[in-house]
XYZ file of C-alpha atoms in Angstrom:
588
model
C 70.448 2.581 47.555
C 70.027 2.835 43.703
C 72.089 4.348 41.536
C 70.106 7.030 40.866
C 69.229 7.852 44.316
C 71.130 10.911 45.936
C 73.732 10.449 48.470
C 74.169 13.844 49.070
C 70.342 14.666 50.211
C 69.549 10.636 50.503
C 66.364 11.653 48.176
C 64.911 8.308 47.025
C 64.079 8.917 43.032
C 62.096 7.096 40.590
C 62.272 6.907 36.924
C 59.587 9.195 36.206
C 61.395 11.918 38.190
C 63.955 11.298 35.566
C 62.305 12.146 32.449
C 58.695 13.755 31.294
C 56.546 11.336 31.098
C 54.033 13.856 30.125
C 56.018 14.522 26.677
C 56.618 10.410 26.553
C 52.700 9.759 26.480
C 52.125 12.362 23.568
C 54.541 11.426 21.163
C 53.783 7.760 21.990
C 49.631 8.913 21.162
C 50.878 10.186 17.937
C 52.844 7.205 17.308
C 49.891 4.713 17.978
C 47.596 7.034 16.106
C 49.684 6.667 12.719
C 50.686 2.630 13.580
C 47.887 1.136 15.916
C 51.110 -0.877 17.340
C 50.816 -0.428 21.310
C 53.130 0.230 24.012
C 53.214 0.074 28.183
C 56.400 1.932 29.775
C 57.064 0.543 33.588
C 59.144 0.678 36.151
C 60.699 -1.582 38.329
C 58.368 -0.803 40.817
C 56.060 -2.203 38.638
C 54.225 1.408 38.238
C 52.604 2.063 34.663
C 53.405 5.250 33.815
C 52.260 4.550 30.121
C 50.110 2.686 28.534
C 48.206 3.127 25.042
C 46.737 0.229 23.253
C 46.245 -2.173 26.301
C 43.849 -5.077 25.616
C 41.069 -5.870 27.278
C 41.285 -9.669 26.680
C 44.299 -9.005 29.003
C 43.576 -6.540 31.764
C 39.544 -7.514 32.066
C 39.922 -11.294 31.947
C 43.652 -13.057 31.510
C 44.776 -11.089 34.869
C 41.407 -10.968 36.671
C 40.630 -14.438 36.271
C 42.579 -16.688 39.054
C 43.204 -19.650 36.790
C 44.542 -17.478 33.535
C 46.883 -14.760 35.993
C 49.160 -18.112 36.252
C 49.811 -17.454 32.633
C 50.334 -13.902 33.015
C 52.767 -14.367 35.788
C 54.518 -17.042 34.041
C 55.176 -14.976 31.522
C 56.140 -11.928 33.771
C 58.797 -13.842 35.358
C 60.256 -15.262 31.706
C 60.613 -12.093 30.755
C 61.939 -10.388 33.895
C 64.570 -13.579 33.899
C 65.744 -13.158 30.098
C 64.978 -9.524 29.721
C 68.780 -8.398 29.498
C 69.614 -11.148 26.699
C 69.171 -8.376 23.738
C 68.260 -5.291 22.705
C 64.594 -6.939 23.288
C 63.040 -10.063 24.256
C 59.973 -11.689 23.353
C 57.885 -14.415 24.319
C 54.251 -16.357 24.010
C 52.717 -16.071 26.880
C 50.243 -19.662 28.379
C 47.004 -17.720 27.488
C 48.036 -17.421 23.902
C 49.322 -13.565 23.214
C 52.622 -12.039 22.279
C 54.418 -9.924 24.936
C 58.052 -8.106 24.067
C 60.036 -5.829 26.331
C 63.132 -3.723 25.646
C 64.718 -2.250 29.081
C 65.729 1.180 29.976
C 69.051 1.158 31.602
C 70.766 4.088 33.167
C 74.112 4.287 34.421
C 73.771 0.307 34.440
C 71.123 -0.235 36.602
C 67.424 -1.925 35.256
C 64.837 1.208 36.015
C 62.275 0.608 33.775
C 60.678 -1.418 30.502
C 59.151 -0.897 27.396
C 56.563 -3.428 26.284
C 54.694 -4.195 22.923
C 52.141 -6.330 23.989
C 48.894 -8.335 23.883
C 49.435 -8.749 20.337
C 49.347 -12.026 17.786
C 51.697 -12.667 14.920
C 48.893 -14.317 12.447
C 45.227 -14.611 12.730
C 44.154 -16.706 16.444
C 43.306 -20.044 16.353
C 39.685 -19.586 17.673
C 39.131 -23.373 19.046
C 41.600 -22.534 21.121
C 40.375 -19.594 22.394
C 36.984 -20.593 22.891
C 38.036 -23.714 25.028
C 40.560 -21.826 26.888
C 37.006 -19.401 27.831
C 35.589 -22.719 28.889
C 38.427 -24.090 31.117
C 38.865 -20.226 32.725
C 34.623 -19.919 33.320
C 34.746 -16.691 31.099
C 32.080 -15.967 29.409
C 32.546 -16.703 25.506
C 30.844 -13.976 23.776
C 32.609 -11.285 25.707
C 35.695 -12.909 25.637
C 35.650 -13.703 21.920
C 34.846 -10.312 21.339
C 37.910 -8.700 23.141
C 39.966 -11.420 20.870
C 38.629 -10.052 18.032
C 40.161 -6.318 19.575
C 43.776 -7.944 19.771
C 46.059 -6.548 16.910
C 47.513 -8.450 14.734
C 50.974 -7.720 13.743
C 53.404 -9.570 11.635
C 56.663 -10.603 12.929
C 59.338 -8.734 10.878
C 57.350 -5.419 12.010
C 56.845 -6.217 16.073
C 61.252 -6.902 15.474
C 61.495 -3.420 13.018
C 59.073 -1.984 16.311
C 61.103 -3.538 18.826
C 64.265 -2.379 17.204
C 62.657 1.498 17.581
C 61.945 0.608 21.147
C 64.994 -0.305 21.563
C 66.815 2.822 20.078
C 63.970 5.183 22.288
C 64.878 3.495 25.436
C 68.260 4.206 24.744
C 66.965 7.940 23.907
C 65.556 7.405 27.160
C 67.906 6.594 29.260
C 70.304 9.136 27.822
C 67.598 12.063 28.930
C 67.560 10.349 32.306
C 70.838 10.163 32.309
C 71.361 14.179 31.240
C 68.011 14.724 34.497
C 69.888 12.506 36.674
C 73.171 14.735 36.526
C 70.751 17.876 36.394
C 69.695 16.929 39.905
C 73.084 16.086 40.923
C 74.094 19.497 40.287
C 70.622 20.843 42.289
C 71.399 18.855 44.713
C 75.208 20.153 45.348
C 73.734 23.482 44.755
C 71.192 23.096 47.831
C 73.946 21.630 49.803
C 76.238 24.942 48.842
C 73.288 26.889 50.125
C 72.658 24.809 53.272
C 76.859 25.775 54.404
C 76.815 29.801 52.622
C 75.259 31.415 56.263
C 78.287 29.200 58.220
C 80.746 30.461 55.595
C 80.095 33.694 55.520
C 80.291 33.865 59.512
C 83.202 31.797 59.412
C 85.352 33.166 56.863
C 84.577 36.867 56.418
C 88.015 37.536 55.889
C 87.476 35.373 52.542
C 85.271 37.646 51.692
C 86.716 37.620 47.632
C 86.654 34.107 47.918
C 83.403 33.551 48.973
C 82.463 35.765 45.675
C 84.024 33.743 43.602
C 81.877 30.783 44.952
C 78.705 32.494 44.212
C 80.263 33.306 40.461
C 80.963 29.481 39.835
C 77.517 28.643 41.299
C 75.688 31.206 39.183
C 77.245 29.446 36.245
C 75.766 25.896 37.482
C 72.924 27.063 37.441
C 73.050 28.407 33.858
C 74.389 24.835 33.266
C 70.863 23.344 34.618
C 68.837 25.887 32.605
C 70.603 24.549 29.761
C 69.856 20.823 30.889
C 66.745 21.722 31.105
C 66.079 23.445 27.821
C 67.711 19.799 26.350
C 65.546 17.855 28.237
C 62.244 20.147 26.598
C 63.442 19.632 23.235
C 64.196 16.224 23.727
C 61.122 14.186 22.048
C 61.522 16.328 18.871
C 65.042 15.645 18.661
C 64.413 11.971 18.513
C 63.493 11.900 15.069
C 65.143 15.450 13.976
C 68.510 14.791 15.252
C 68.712 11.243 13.198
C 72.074 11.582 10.940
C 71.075 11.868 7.465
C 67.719 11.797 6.020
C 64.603 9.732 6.857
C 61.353 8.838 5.335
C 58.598 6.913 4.985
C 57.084 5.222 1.488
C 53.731 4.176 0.642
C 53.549 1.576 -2.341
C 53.602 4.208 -4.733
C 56.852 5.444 -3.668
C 54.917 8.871 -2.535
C 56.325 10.384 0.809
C 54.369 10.016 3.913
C 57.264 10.619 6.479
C 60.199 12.544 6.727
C 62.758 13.933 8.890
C 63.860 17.968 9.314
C 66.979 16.472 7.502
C 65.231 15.743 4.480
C 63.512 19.253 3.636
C 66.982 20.877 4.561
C 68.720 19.197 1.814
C 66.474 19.474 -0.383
C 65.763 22.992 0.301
C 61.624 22.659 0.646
C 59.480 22.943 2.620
C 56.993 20.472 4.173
C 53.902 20.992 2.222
C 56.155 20.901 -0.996
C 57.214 17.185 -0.359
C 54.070 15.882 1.296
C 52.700 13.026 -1.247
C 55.385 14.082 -4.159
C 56.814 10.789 -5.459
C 60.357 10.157 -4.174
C 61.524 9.896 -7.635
C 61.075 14.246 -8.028
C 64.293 14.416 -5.603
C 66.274 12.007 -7.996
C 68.666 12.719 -10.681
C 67.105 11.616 -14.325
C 70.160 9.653 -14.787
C 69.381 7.471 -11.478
C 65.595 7.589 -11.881
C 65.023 3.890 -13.251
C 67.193 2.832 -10.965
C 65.278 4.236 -7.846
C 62.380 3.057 -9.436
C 63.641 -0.812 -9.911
C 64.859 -0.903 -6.235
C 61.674 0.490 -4.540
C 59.604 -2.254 -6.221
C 62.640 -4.456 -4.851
C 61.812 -3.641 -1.555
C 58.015 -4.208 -1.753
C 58.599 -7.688 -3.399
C 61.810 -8.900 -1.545
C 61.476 -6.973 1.683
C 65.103 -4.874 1.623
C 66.916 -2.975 -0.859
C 70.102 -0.441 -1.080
C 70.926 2.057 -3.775
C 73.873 4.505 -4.363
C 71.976 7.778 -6.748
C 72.020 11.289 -6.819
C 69.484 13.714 -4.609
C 68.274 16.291 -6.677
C 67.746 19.459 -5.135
C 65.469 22.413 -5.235
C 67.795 24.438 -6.241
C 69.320 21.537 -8.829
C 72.334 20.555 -7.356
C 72.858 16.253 -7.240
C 74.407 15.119 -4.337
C 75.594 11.506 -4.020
C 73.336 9.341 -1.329
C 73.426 5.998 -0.172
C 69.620 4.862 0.445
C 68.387 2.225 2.482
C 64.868 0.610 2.168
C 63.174 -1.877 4.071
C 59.332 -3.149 3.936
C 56.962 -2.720 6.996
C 53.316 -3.329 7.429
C 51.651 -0.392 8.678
C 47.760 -1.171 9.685
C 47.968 -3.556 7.442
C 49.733 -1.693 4.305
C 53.508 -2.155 3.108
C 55.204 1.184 3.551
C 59.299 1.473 2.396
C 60.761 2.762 5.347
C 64.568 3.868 4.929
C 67.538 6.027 5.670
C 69.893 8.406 3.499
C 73.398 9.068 3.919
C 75.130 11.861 2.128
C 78.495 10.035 0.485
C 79.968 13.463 -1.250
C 83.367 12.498 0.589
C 83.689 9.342 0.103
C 83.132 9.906 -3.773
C 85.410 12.240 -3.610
C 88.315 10.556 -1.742
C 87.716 7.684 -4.086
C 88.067 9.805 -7.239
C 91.170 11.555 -5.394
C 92.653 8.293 -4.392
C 91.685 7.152 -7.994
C 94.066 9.755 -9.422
C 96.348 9.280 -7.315
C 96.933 5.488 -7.772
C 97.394 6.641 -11.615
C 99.638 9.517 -10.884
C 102.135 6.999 -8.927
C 101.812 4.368 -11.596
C 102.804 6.629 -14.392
C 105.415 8.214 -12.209
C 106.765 4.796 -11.170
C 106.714 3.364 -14.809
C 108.676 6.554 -16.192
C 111.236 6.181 -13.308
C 111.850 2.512 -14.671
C 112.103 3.374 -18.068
C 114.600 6.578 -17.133
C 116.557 3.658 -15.267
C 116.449 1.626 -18.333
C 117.216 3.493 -20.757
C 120.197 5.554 -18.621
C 121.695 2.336 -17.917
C 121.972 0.688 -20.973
C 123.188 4.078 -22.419
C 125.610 4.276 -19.738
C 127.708 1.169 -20.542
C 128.960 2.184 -23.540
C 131.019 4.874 -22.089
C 132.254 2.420 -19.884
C 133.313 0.021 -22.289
C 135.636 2.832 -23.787
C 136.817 3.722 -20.278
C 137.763 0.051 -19.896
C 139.074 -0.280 -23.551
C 141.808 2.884 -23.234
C 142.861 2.164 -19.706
C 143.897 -1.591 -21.061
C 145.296 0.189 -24.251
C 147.423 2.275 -22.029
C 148.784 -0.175 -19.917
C 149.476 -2.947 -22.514
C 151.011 -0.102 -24.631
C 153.187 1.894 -22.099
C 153.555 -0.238 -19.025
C 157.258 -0.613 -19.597
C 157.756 3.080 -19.491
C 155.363 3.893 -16.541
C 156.128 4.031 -13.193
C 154.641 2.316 -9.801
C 152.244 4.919 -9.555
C 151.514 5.384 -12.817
C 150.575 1.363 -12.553
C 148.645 1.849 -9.543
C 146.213 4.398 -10.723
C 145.773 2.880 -13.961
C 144.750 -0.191 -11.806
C 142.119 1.528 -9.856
C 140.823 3.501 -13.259
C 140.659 -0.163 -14.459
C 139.577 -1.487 -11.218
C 136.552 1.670 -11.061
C 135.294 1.267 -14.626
C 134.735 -2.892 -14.048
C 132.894 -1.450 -10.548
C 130.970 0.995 -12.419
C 129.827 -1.641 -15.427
C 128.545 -4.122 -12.506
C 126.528 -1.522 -10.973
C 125.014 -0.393 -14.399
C 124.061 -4.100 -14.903
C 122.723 -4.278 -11.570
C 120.790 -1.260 -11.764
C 119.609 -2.212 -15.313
C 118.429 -5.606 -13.889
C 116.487 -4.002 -11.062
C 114.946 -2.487 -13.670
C 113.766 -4.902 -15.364
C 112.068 -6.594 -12.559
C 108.239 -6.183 -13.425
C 108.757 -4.845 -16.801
C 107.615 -7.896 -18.841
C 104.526 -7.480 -20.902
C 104.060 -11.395 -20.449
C 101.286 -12.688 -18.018
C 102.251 -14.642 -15.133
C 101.820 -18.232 -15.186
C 101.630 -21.110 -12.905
C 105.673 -21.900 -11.947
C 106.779 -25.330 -10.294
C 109.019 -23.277 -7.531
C 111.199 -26.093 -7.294
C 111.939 -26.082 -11.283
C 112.877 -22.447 -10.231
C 115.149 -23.806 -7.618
C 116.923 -26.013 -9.786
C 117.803 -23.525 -12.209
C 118.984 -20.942 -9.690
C 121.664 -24.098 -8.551
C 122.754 -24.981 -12.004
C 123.552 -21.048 -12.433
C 125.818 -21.436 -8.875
C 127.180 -25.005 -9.643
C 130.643 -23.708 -9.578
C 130.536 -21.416 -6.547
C 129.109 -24.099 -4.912
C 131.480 -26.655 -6.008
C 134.382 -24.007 -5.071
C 132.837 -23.669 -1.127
C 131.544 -26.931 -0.825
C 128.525 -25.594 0.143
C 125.560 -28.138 1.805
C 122.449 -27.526 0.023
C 119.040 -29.070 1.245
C 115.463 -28.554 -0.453
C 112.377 -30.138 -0.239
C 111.955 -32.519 -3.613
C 108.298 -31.368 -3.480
C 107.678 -27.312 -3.453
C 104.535 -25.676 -4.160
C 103.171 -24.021 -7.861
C 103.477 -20.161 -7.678
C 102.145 -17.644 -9.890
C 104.962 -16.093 -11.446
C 107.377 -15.020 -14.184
C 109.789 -18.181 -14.168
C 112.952 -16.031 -15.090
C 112.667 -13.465 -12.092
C 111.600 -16.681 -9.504
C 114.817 -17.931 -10.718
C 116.757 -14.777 -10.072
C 115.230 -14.579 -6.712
C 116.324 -17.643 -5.628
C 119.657 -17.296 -6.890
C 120.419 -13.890 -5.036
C 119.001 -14.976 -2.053
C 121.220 -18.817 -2.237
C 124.080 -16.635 -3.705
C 124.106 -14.385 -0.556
C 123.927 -16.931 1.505
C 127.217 -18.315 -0.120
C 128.927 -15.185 0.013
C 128.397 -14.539 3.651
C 129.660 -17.781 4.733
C 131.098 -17.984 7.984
C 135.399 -18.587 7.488
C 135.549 -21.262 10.076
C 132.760 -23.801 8.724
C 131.603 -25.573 5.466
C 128.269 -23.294 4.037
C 124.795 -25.199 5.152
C 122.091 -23.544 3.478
C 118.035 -25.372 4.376
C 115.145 -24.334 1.833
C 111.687 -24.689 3.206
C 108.323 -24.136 2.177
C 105.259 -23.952 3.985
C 101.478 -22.494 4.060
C 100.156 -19.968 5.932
C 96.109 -18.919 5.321
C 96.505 -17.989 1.769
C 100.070 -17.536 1.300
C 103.225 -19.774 0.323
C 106.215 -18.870 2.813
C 109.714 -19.744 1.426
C 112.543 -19.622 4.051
C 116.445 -19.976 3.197
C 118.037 -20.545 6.283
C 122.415 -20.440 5.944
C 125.165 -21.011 8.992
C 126.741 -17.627 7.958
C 128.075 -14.300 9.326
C 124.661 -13.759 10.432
C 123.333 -9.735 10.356
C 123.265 -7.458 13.518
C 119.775 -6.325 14.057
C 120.400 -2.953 13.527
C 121.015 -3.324 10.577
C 117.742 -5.744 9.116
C 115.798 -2.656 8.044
C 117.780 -1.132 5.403
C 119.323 -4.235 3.650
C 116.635 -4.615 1.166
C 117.379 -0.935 0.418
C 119.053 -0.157 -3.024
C 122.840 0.487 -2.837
C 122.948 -0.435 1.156
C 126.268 -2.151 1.859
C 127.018 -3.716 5.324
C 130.828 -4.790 4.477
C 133.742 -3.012 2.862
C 134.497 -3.900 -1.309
C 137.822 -5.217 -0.010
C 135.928 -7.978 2.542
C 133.176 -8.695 0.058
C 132.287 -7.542 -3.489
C 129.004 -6.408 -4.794
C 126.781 -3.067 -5.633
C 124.131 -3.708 -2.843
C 121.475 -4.094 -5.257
C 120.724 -7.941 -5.107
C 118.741 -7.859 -2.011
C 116.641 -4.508 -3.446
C 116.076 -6.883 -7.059
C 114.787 -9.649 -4.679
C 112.196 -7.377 -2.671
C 111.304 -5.605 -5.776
C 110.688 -9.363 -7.462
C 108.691 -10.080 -4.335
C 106.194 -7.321 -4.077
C 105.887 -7.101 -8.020
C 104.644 -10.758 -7.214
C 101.983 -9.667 -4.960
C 104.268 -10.743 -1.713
C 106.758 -9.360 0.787
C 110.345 -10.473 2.276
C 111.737 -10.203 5.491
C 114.819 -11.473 7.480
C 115.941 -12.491 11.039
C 119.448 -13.317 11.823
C 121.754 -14.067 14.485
C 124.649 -13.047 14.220
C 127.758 -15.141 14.279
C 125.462 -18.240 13.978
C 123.655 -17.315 10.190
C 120.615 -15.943 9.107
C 116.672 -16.785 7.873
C 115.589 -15.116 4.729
C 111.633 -15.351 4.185
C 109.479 -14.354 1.738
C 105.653 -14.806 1.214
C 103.776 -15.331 -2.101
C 100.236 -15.760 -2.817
C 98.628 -19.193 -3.272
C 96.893 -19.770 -6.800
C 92.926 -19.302 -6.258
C 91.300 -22.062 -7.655
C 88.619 -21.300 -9.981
């Protein structure tokens, strides 16, 4: 049983109970009226149900005559065998002609094809023909004659055809698809019928029930009329219901074709637009340009164009235009599609603004941070200054806890001048006006360990690099800092019971340079990886280890001011991996 066949009535259906073939044949007139390109529509029953433009060379002599129809079938069966490959396949048949098919395909099942064909690519090679009338005992005159009939149709346009064919046996499938569940639903309704007598006998004491039923199938059937009403419509909404506009371009640039789309946005009507030169609808602004890329696309075959659609009513609205040569009996014709892009200009302009609005926001915030940092010291400083006035002055006459809170005032102000240097450090970090320039990273590393020689002397702390690291794209003095923050908390967080071990590594990744300092340390608790490069985020107490919490938040700002980012993985109690990622330099 096929797919389409009922199993609730075991009706056996064909295609053309699927869709109107009727309405098919018409349009497909009209189209072979305005293109003289041909077409065939059968199903896999092998019934034509449409045919315009069939060629006698074909159907009088290559499948009459017993010696040629080996040629034919050859072909048959090549395309049968390859037919799902594509969207459409095509193939040279023994006797000399073109044949392409496209198949229709409804709820996955093969039920008919669309074929373009008895058709040549260039002018015939007439020898050829003429012996091939010899070897099949045709006569030669006749024969020659119906060659002469055969259309001639250049590659690119039989592919641009196909490519239609394609998209209308899609349409077609769709509107057999929308007829198939039609008759699904006529077919549950006849079975509802068939049982309503037995019901009502049966169940009379459902008698509000029963009602109901008849309401739900009243609305099915409202739900076919609408199916139907689709299904009517259906060959006009095949060009209509194409998003944006559509048209058709002789040399000239004059309109030939258009869509319903088209006259909507433009607000005229169809008689206004007939044979008025494309570049009427155009802004004057864009109007060169329009002009320069519709000769494109008679002279290179393709062309695209952002430019403004000018309206009757005078409004521009931003398009993106599409344009692509076909030969139309034997004419080039710019055929093409428009897409309104109002929104996308507009998000573009928005995101535009944006981008600014956070860039001067994010450049005052630095300069606020700046500038209130560096002004902040100097109270400090005369904090510090009295407090160690008062205690070198009057220590002999204070008392314990006189002592004790001068240490912490003491103690505080040192606290608070560290974090004002931190904080005026971070930010610093992508304030230089200086380009950045090619950095050897381990010249960077290098300087970072001269800074910590005597840390590292006092821990006797293991340090291991690669003599050879890659050239970064930097500014040296902040790939120095980073390095010595990131080696520097590695030192800090050493574990108690084992001499600091700290591995630098370097390695590529697609286009990026990944640095990782591994250390034997504490380690980090996982909970806790996503807020350490956070600004003021402390994991210990002051009293276990010192520090504002600002060095990691300097080293991910350095980072992504560099065009990278930084991450970390740890375990804890064995030591911890931090990674970060810049770009490598594009060669030019």
């Amino acid at each position: 049983m096929r797919a389409f066949d009922s199993d609730l009535t075991g009706v056996k259906r064909r295609f053309a109970d699927l869709v109107d073939i009727g309405q098919f044949n018409d349009m497909m007139a009209s189209f072979y009226q305005a293109t003289g390109i041909p077409h065939g529509l059968i199903d896999v029953d092998n019934n034509v149900l449409s045919g315009i433009g069939w060629q006698d060379i074909c159907s009088k002599f290559h499948r009459v005559c017993e010696a040629s129809c080996q040629g034919c079938f050859e072909s048959d069966r090549y395309i049968a065998a390859h037919l799902h490959d594509g969207s459409f396949i095509g193939y040279r048949c023994a006797n000399g002609l073109m044949d392409y098919a496209t198949p229709i395909i409804i709820d996955g099942e093969h039920v008919a094809t669309i074929f373009l064909g008895q058709l040549l690519h260039e002018p015939p090679d007439r020898a050829f023909f003429k012996k091939q009338a010899e070897r099949f005992g045709i006569d030669e005159k006749t024969y020659m004659a119906a060659l002469d009939l055969v259309p001639i149709i250049p590659e690119a346009q039989v592919k641009s055809t196909m490519a239609f064919y394609s998209k209308l046996a899609g349409m077609l499938a769709q509107g057999g698809h929308d007829r198939l569940r039609h008759l699904e639903a006529l077919d549950e309704v006849v079975l509802l019928n068939r049982g309503l007598t037995s019901r009502v006998e049966e169940r009379t004491r459902e008698l509000s029930l029963s009602n109901l039923s008849l309401l739900e199938e009243v609305e099915e059937h409202k739900q076919v009329e609408g199916l139907l009403q689709r299904e009517h419509d259906f060959v006009q909404a095949l060009i209509d219901s194409m998003p944006g506009i559509y048209y058709l371009l002789d040399s000239s640039g004059r309109f030939v074709l258009w869509n319903k789309n088209l006259e909507t946005v433009l607000g005229c009507s169809g008689s206004e637009i007939l044979g008025k030169s494309a570049l009427v609808y155009i802004q004057s602004g864009d109007g060169s340009l329009i002009q320069e890329k519709i000769a494109r696309v008679f002279t290179a075959g393709s062309a695209v164009v952002e430019a403004h659609l000018l309206t009757k009513s005078g409004e521009a609205i931003p398009y993106y235009f599409t344009g692509v040569r076909v030969i139309l009996n034997g004419q080039p014709y710019l055929t093409g599609v428009g897409v309104d892009i109002t929104e996308r200009v507009r998000s573009a302009e928005a995101l535009r603004e944006k981008a600014e609005a956070v860039e001067r926001s994010n450049a005052e915030l630095e300069q606020f941070a700046y500038v209130a940092s560096h002004d902040l010291r100097e109270p400090l400083r005369m904090i510090s200054s009295y407090v160690a006035l008062l205690e070198k002055r009057y220590r002999d006459k204070l008392d314990k806890d006189a002592r004790e809170f001068i240490a912490f005032a003491s103690d505080g102000a040192k606290r608070m001048d560290h974090l004002v240097l931190d904080l005026l450090e971070y930010s610093r970090v992508g304030r230089s006006a200086r380009p950045k320039t090619p950095h050897d990273s381990r010249h960077a590393v290098d300087e970072a360990l001269v800074n910590l020689a005597l840390v590292i002397e006092e821990t006797k702390t293991e340090i291991q690099a690669p003599w050879k690291m890659p050239v970064v794209l930097a500014h040296g003095d902040e790939l120095i800092r980073l390095f010595q923050n990131l080696i520097g908390n590695a030192i800090k967080y050493r574990h108690p019971e084992r001499t600091p071990c700290i591995q630098i590594e370097t390695k590529r990744q697609n286009d990026e340079w990944v640095f990782s300092i591994s250390d034997n340390g504490i380690g980090i608790e996982e909970k806790f990886l996503d807020r350490i490069f956070l600004i003021f985020q402390r994991l210990h107490s002051r009293k276990d280890y010192d520090g504002t919490g600002i060095g990691l938040a300097v080293c991910k700002k350095i980072v992504e001011q560099h065009g990278g980012h930084i991450w970390v993985t740890s375990a804890p109690g064995k030591g911890s991996t931090f990674s970060f990622a810049l770009p490598v330099i594009r060669e030019k």
